[in-house]
Short mmCIF file of C-alpha atoms in Angstrom, two decimals:
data_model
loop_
_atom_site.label_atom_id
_atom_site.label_comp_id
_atom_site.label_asym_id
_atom_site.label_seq_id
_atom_site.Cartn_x
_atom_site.Cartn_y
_atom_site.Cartn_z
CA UNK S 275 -11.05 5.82 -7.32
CA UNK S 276 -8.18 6.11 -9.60
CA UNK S 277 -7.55 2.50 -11.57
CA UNK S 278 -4.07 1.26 -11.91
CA UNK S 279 -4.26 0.62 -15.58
CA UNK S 280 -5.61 4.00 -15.78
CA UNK S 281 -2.85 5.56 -13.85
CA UNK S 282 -0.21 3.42 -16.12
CA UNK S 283 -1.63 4.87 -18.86
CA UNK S 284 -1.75 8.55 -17.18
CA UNK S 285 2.45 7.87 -16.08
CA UNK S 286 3.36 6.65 -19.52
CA UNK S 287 1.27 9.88 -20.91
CA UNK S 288 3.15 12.71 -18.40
CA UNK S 289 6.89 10.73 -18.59
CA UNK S 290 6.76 10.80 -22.27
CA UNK S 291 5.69 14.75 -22.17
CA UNK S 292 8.16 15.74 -19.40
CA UNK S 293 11.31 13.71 -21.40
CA UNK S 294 10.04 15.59 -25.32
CA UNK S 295 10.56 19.19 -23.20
CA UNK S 296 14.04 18.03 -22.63
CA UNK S 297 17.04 17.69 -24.84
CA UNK S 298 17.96 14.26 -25.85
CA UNK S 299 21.65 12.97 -24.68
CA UNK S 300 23.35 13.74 -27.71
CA UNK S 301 22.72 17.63 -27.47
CA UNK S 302 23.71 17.66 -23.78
CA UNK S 303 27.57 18.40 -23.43
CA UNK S 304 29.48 16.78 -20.82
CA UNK S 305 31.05 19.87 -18.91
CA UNK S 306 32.30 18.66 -15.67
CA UNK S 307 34.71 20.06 -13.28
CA UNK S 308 38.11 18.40 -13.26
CA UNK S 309 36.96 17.10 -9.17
CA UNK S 310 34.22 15.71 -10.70
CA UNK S 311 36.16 13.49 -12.88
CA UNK S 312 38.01 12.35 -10.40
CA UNK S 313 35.71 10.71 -8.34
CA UNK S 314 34.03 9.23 -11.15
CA UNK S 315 37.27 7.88 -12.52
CA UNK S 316 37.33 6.47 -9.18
CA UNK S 317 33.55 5.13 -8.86
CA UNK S 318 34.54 3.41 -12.85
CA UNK S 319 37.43 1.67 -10.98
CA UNK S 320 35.15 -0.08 -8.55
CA UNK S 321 33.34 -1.18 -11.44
CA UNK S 322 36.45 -2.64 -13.25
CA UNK S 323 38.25 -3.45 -10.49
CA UNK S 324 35.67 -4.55 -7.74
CA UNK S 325 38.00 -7.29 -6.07
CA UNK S 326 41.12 -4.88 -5.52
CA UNK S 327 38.84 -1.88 -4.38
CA UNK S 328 36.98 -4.00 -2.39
CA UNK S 329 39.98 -6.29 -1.12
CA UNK S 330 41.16 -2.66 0.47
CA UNK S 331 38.18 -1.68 1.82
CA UNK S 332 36.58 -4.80 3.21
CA UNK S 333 38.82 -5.98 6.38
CA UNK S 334 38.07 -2.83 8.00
CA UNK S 335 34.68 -2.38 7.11
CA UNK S 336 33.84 -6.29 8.51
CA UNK S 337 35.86 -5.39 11.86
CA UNK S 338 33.95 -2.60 12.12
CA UNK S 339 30.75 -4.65 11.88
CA UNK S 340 31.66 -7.69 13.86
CA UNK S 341 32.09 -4.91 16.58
CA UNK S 342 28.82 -3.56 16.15
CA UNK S 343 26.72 -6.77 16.33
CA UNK S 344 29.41 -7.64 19.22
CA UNK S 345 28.00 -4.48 21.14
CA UNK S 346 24.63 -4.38 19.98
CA UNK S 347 23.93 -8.14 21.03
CA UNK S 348 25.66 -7.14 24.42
CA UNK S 349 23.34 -4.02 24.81
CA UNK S 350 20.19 -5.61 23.55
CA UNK S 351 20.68 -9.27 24.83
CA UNK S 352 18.97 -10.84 22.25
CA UNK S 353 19.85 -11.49 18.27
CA UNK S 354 18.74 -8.95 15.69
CA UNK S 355 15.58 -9.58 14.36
CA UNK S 356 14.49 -10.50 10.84
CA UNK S 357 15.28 -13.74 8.80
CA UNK S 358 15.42 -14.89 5.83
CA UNK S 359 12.12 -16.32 3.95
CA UNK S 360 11.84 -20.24 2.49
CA UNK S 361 10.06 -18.84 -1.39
CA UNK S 362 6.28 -18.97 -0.90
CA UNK S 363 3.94 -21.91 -1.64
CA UNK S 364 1.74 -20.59 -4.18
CA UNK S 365 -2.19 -20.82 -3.26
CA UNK S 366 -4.25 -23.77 -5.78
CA UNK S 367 -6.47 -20.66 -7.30
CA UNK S 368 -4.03 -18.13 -6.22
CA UNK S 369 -6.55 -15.68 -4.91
CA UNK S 370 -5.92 -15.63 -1.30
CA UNK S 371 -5.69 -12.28 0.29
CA UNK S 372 -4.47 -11.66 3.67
CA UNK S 373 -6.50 -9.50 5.77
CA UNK S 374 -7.36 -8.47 9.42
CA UNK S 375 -10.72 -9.45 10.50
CA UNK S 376 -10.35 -7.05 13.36
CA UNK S 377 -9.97 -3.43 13.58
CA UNK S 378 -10.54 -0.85 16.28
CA UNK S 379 -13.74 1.15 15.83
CA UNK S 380 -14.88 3.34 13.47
CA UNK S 381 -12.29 1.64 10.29
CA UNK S 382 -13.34 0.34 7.35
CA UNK S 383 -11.75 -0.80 4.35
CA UNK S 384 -10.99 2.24 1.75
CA UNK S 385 -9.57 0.96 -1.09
CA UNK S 386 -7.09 -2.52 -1.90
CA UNK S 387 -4.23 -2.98 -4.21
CA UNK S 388 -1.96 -5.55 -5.51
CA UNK S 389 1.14 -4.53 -7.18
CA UNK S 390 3.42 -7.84 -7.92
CA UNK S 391 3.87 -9.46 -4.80
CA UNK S 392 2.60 -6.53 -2.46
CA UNK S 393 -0.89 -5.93 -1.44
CA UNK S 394 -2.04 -3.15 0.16
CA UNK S 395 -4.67 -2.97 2.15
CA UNK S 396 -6.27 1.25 3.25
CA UNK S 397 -8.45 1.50 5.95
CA UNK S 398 -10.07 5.02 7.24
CA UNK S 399 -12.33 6.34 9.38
CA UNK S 400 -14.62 8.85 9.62
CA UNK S 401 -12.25 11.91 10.99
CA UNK S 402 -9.63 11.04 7.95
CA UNK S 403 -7.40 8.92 10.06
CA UNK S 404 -5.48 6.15 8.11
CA UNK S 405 -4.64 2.55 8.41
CA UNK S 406 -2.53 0.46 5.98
CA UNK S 407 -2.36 -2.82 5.68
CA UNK S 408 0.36 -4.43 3.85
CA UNK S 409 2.15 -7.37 2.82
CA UNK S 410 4.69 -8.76 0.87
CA UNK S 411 5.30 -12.49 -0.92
CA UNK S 412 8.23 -11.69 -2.57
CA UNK S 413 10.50 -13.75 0.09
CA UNK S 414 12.45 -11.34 1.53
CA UNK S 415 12.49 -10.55 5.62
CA UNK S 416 12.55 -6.71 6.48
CA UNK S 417 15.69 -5.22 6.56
CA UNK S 418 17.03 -4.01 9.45
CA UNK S 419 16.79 -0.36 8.56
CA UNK S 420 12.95 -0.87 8.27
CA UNK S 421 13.24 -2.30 11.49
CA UNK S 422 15.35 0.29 13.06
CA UNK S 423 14.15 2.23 16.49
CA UNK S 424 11.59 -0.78 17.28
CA UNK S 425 10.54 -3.24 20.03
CA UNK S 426 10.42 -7.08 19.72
CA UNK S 427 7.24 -8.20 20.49
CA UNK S 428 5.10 -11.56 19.87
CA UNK S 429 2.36 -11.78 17.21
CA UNK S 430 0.72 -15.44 18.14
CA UNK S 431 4.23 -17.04 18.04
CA UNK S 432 5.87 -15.48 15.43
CA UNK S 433 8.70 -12.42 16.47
CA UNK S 434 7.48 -8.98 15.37
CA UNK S 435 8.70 -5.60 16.09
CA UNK S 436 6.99 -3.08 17.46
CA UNK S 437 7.97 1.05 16.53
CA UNK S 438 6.10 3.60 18.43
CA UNK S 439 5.64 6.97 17.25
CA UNK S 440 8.24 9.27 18.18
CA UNK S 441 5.89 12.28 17.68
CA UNK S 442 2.06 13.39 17.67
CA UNK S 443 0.82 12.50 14.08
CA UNK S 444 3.47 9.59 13.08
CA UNK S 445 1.79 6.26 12.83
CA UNK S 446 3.20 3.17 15.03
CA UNK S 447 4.46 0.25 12.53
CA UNK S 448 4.59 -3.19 13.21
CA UNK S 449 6.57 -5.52 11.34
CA UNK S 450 6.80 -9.58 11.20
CA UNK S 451 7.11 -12.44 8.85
CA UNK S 452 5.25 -15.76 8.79
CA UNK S 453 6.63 -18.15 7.41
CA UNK S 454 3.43 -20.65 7.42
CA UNK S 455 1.71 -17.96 5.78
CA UNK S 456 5.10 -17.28 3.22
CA UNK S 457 4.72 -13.31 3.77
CA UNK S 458 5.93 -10.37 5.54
CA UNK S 459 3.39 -8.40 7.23
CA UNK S 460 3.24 -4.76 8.05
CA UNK S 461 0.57 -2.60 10.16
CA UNK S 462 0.92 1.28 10.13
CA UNK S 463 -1.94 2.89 12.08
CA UNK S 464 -2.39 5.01 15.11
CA UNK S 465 -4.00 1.96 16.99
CA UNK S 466 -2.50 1.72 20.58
CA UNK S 467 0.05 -1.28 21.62
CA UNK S 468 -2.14 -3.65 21.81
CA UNK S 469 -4.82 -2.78 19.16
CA UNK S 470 -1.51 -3.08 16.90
CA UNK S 471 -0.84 -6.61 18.31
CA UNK S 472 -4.45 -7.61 17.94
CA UNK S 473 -4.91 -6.25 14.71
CA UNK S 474 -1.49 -8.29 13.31
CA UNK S 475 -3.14 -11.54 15.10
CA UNK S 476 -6.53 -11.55 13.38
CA UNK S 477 -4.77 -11.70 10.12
CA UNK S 478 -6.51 -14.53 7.77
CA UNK S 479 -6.02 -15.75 4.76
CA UNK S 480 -9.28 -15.21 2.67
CA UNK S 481 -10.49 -16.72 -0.82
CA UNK S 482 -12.44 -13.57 -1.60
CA UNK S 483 -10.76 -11.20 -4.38
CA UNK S 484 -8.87 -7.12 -3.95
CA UNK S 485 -11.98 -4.55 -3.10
CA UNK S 486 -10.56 -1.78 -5.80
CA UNK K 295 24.87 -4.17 0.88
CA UNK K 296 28.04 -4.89 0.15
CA UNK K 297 27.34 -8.38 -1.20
CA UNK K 298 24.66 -6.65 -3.43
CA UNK K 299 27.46 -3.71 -4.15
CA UNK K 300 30.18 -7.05 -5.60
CA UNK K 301 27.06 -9.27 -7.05
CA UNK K 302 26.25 -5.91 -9.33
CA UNK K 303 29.43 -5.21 -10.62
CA UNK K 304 30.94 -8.29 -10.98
CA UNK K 305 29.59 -9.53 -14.18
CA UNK K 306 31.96 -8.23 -17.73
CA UNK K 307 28.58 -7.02 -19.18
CA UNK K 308 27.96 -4.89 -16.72
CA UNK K 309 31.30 -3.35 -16.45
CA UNK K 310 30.75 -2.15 -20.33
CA UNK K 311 26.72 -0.89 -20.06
CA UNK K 312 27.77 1.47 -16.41
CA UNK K 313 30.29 2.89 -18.62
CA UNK K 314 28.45 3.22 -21.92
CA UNK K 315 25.84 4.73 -19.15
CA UNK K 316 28.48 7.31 -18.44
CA UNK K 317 29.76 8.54 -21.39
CA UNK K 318 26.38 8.48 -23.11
CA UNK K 319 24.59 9.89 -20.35
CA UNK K 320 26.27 12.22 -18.04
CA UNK K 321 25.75 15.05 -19.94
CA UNK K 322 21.84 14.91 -19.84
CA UNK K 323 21.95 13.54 -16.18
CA UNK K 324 23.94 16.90 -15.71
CA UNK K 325 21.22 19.07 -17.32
CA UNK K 326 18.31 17.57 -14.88
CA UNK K 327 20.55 18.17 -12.18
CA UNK K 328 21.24 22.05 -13.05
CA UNK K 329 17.12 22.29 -13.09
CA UNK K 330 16.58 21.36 -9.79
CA UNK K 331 20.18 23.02 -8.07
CA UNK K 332 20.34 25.35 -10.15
CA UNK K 333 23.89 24.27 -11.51
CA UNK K 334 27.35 24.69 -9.95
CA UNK K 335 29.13 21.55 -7.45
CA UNK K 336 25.65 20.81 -6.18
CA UNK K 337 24.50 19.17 -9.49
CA UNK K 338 27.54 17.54 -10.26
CA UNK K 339 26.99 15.63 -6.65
CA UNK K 340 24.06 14.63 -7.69
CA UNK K 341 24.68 13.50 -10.94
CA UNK K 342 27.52 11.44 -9.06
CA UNK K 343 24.88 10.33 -5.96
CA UNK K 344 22.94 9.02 -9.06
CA UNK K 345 25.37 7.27 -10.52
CA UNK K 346 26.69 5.34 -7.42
CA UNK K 347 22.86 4.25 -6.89
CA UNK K 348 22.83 2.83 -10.49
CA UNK K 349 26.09 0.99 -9.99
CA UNK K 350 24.71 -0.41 -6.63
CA UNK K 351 21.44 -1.62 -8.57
CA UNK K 352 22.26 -2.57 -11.78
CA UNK K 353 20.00 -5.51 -11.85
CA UNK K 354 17.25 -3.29 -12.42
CA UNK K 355 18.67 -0.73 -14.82
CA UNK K 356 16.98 -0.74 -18.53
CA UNK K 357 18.86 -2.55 -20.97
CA UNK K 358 21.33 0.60 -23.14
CA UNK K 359 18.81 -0.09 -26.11
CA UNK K 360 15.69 0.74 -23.72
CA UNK K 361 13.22 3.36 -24.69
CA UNK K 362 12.95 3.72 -20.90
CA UNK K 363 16.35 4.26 -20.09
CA UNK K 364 16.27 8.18 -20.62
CA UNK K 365 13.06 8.12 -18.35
CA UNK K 366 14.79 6.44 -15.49
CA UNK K 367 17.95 8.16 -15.43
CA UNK K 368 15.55 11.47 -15.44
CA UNK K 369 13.68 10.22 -12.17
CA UNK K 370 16.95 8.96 -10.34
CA UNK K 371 18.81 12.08 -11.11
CA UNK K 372 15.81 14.31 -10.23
CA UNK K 373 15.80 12.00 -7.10
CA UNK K 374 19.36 12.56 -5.91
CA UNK K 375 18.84 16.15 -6.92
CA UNK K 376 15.79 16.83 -4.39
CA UNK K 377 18.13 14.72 -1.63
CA UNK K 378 20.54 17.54 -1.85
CA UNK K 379 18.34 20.03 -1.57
CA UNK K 380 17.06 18.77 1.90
CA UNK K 381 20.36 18.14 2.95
CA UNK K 382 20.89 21.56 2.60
CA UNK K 383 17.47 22.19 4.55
CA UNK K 384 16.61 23.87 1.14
CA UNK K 385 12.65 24.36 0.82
CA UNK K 386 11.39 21.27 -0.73
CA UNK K 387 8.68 21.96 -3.48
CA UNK K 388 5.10 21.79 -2.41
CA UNK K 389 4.50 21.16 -6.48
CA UNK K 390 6.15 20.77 -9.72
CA UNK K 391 9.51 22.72 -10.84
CA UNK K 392 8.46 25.71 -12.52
CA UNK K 393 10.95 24.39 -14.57
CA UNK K 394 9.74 21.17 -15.29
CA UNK K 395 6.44 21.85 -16.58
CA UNK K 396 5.20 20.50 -19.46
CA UNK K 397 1.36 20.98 -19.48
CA UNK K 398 -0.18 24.73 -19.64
CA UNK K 399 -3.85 23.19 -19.11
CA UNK K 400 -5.18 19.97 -18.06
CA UNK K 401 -6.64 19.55 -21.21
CA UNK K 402 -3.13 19.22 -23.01
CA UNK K 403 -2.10 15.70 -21.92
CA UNK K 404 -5.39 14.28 -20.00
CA UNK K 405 -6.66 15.19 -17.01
CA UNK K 406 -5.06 12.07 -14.82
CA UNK K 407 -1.54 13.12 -16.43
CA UNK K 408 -2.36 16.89 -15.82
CA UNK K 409 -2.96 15.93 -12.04
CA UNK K 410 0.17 13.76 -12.31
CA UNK K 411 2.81 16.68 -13.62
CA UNK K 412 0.95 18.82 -10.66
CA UNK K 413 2.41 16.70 -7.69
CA UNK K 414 5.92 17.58 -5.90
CA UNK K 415 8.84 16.01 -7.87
CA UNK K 416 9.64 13.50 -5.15
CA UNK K 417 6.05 12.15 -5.70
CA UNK K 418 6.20 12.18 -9.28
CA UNK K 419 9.07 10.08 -9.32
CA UNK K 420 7.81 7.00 -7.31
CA UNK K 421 4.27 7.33 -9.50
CA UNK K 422 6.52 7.36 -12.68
CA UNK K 423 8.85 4.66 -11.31
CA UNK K 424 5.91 2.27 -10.28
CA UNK K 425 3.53 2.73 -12.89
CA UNK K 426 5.27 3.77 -15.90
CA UNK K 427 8.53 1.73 -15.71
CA UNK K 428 6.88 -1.32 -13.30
CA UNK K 429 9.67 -1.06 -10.62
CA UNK K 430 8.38 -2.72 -7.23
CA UNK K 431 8.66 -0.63 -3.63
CA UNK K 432 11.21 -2.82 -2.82
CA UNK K 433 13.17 -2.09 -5.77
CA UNK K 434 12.36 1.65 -5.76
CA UNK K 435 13.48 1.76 -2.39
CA UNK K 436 16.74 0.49 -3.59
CA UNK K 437 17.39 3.01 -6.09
CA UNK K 438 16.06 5.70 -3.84
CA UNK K 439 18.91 4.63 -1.12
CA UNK K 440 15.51 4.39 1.90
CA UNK K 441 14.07 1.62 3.69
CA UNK K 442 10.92 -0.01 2.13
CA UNK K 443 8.51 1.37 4.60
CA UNK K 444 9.63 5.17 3.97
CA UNK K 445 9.29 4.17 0.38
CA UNK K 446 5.91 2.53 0.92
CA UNK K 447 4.80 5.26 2.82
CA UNK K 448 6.00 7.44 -0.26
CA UNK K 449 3.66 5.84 -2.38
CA UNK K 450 0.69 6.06 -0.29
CA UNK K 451 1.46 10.00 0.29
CA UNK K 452 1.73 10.39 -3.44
CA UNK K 453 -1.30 8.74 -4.18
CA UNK K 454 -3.24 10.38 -1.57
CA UNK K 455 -2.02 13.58 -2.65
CA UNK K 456 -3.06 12.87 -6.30
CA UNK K 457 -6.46 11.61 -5.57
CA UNK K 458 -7.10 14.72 -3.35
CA UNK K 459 -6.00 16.28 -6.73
CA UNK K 460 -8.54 14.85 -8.85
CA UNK K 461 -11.27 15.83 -6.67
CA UNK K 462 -10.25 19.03 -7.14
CA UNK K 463 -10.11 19.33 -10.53
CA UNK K 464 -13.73 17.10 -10.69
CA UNK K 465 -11.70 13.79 -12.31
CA UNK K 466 -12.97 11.64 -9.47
#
């Protein structure tokens, strides 16, 4: 098991290497072609200018995706999922970890990791295949591009969304936020439909610390 | 996006570091770019890909003063770099840049490190972006212009792939 302060250390170590092989800024010329200038002289004026480049850009660009939730409410019938997060109530001791406390057979718990406000949670078994586990505090709802390609579905009562794999050997993902618990949950595993589903609802909070 | 695109370039401050970024920068941003592309147009887009992602995230940029702004304008630029090169359908590396290297043994920088500068640039760069410079997925997955998951997912392969790695070389 590789530590994260260990693999800090190891990343500082390599990144500090890897940049004293390479010249520092000052003894790198700038030699650009003249095209290249020109769209950076353009990409500077957003900067400076962002109201008059965007004033030009943004009527079309909001037409363009009024009509697109227009057509995809009227294809899908219902609203897009994903909403926004009220900031999470931090726990008393603040060592409450979500897990599941059900699992198809044959997985058990491989390693666990917090990294700000994610934790992530590996499960394996014993021919290699993978489970994660993950979820996030920081407040914010899945995007829609994470969401993209997927099902709605029902975990207890809170909206999830369900994304099958396309192919033999991608993992299905589920995705949903709740907001009693303050985080956004994720399940990636090759469980079936409703091993997924079961999985997501056996979530609980627990007082017991990460298993490195 | 767009809100974040106006929120990020709206404040005077900013204005001044993206283009102190540019002229102090482009030239080394350039040189990481001609590594992996091997020079010509194809570097230049990437040194411009790399810059658009920094003006769309500049609320996580180092400050100009930062000794980890030359790191992170290494990794993004590498980044866009390897996006261009499967684009093209180009052969992604299955390990470092010849390039690139900076250890001969694993004995030069530490044997974690070693295993580190052994993994496929694309890997390298969320393991350096994480756990050297203490960006979160979610903010990774910003600079990287892909979806939280596919950078999650990113992580997980790269640390799988280093652990496997270790094992080999008897770390773990």
């Amino acid at each position: 098991m590789i530590g994260d302060q260990e693999l800090r250390d190891a990343a500082r170590a390599y990144e500090k290497a890897l940049l004293a092989s390479l010249p520092e800024p000052k003894d790198c010329p700038a030699a650009f072609s003249p095209s290249f200038e020109r769209k950076m002289k353009k990409l500077i004026f957003r900067v400076d200018h962002p109201v008059l480049y965007w004033l030009s850009r943004l009527l079309p660009v909001l037409l363009l995706a009024g009509l697109a939730v227009v057509c995809a409410l009227l294809l899908s019938g219902r609203a897009a999922p994903g909403r926004p997060l009220d900031p999470p109530v931090p726990a008393a001791d603040g060592s409450v970890v979500y897990r599941p406390t059900w699992l198809p057979d044959g997985y058990v718990p491989d390693r666990e990791t917090r990294y700000g406000a994610e934790v992530m949670i590996v499960y394996q078994n014993d021919d290699g295949g993978q489970a994660v586990f993950l979820y996030t505090t920081d407040g914010q709802p899945w995007s829609e591009e994470d969401l993209e390609g997927g099902m709605a579905v029902l975990v207890e009562d809170c909206p999830a969304v369900l994304r099958l794999r396309q192919s033999k050997g991608d993992l299905n993902d589920l995705f949903w936020t709740d907001e009693e618990k303050g985080a956004s949950f994720w399940i990636s595993a090759p469980f079936r439909e409703e091993d997924m589903i079961r999985v997501a609802e056996s979530v609980e909070g627990q007082e017991a610390a990460l298993v490195p | 996006m767009l809100t974040i695109y106006l929120s990020a370039i709206e404040s005077p401050e900013e204005k001044i570091r993206f283009e102190t970024l540019y002229d102090t920068y482009r030239g080394f941003m350039l040189k990481i770019a001609a590594q992996v592309l091997h020079g010509g147009q194809d570097a230049e887009d990437a040194v411009h890909s790399a810059f658009l992602s920094i003006a769309k995230n500049m609320d996580v940029v180092p400050p100009l003063d930062s000794p980890k702004m030359q790191g992170f304008l290494y990794i993004v630029t590498r980044n866009k770099a390897i996006d261009i090169l499967r684009e093209q359908g180009r052969r992604e590396e299955e390990g470092p840049l010849e390039e690139q290297l900076v250890y001969t043994s694993p004995d030069d920088g530490g044997h974690l490190a070693w295993c580190i500068s052994q993994l496929p640039p694309r890997y390298q760069d969320i393991i350096l972006l994480k756990y050297s410079h203490g960006y979160s997925t979610r903010e990774i997955a910003g600079l990287f212009g892909i979806s939280f998951t596919t950078a999650s997912k990113l992580d997980q392969r790269a640390k799988n792939r280093l652990r496997e790695l270790c094992e080999k070389e008897g770390i773990l």
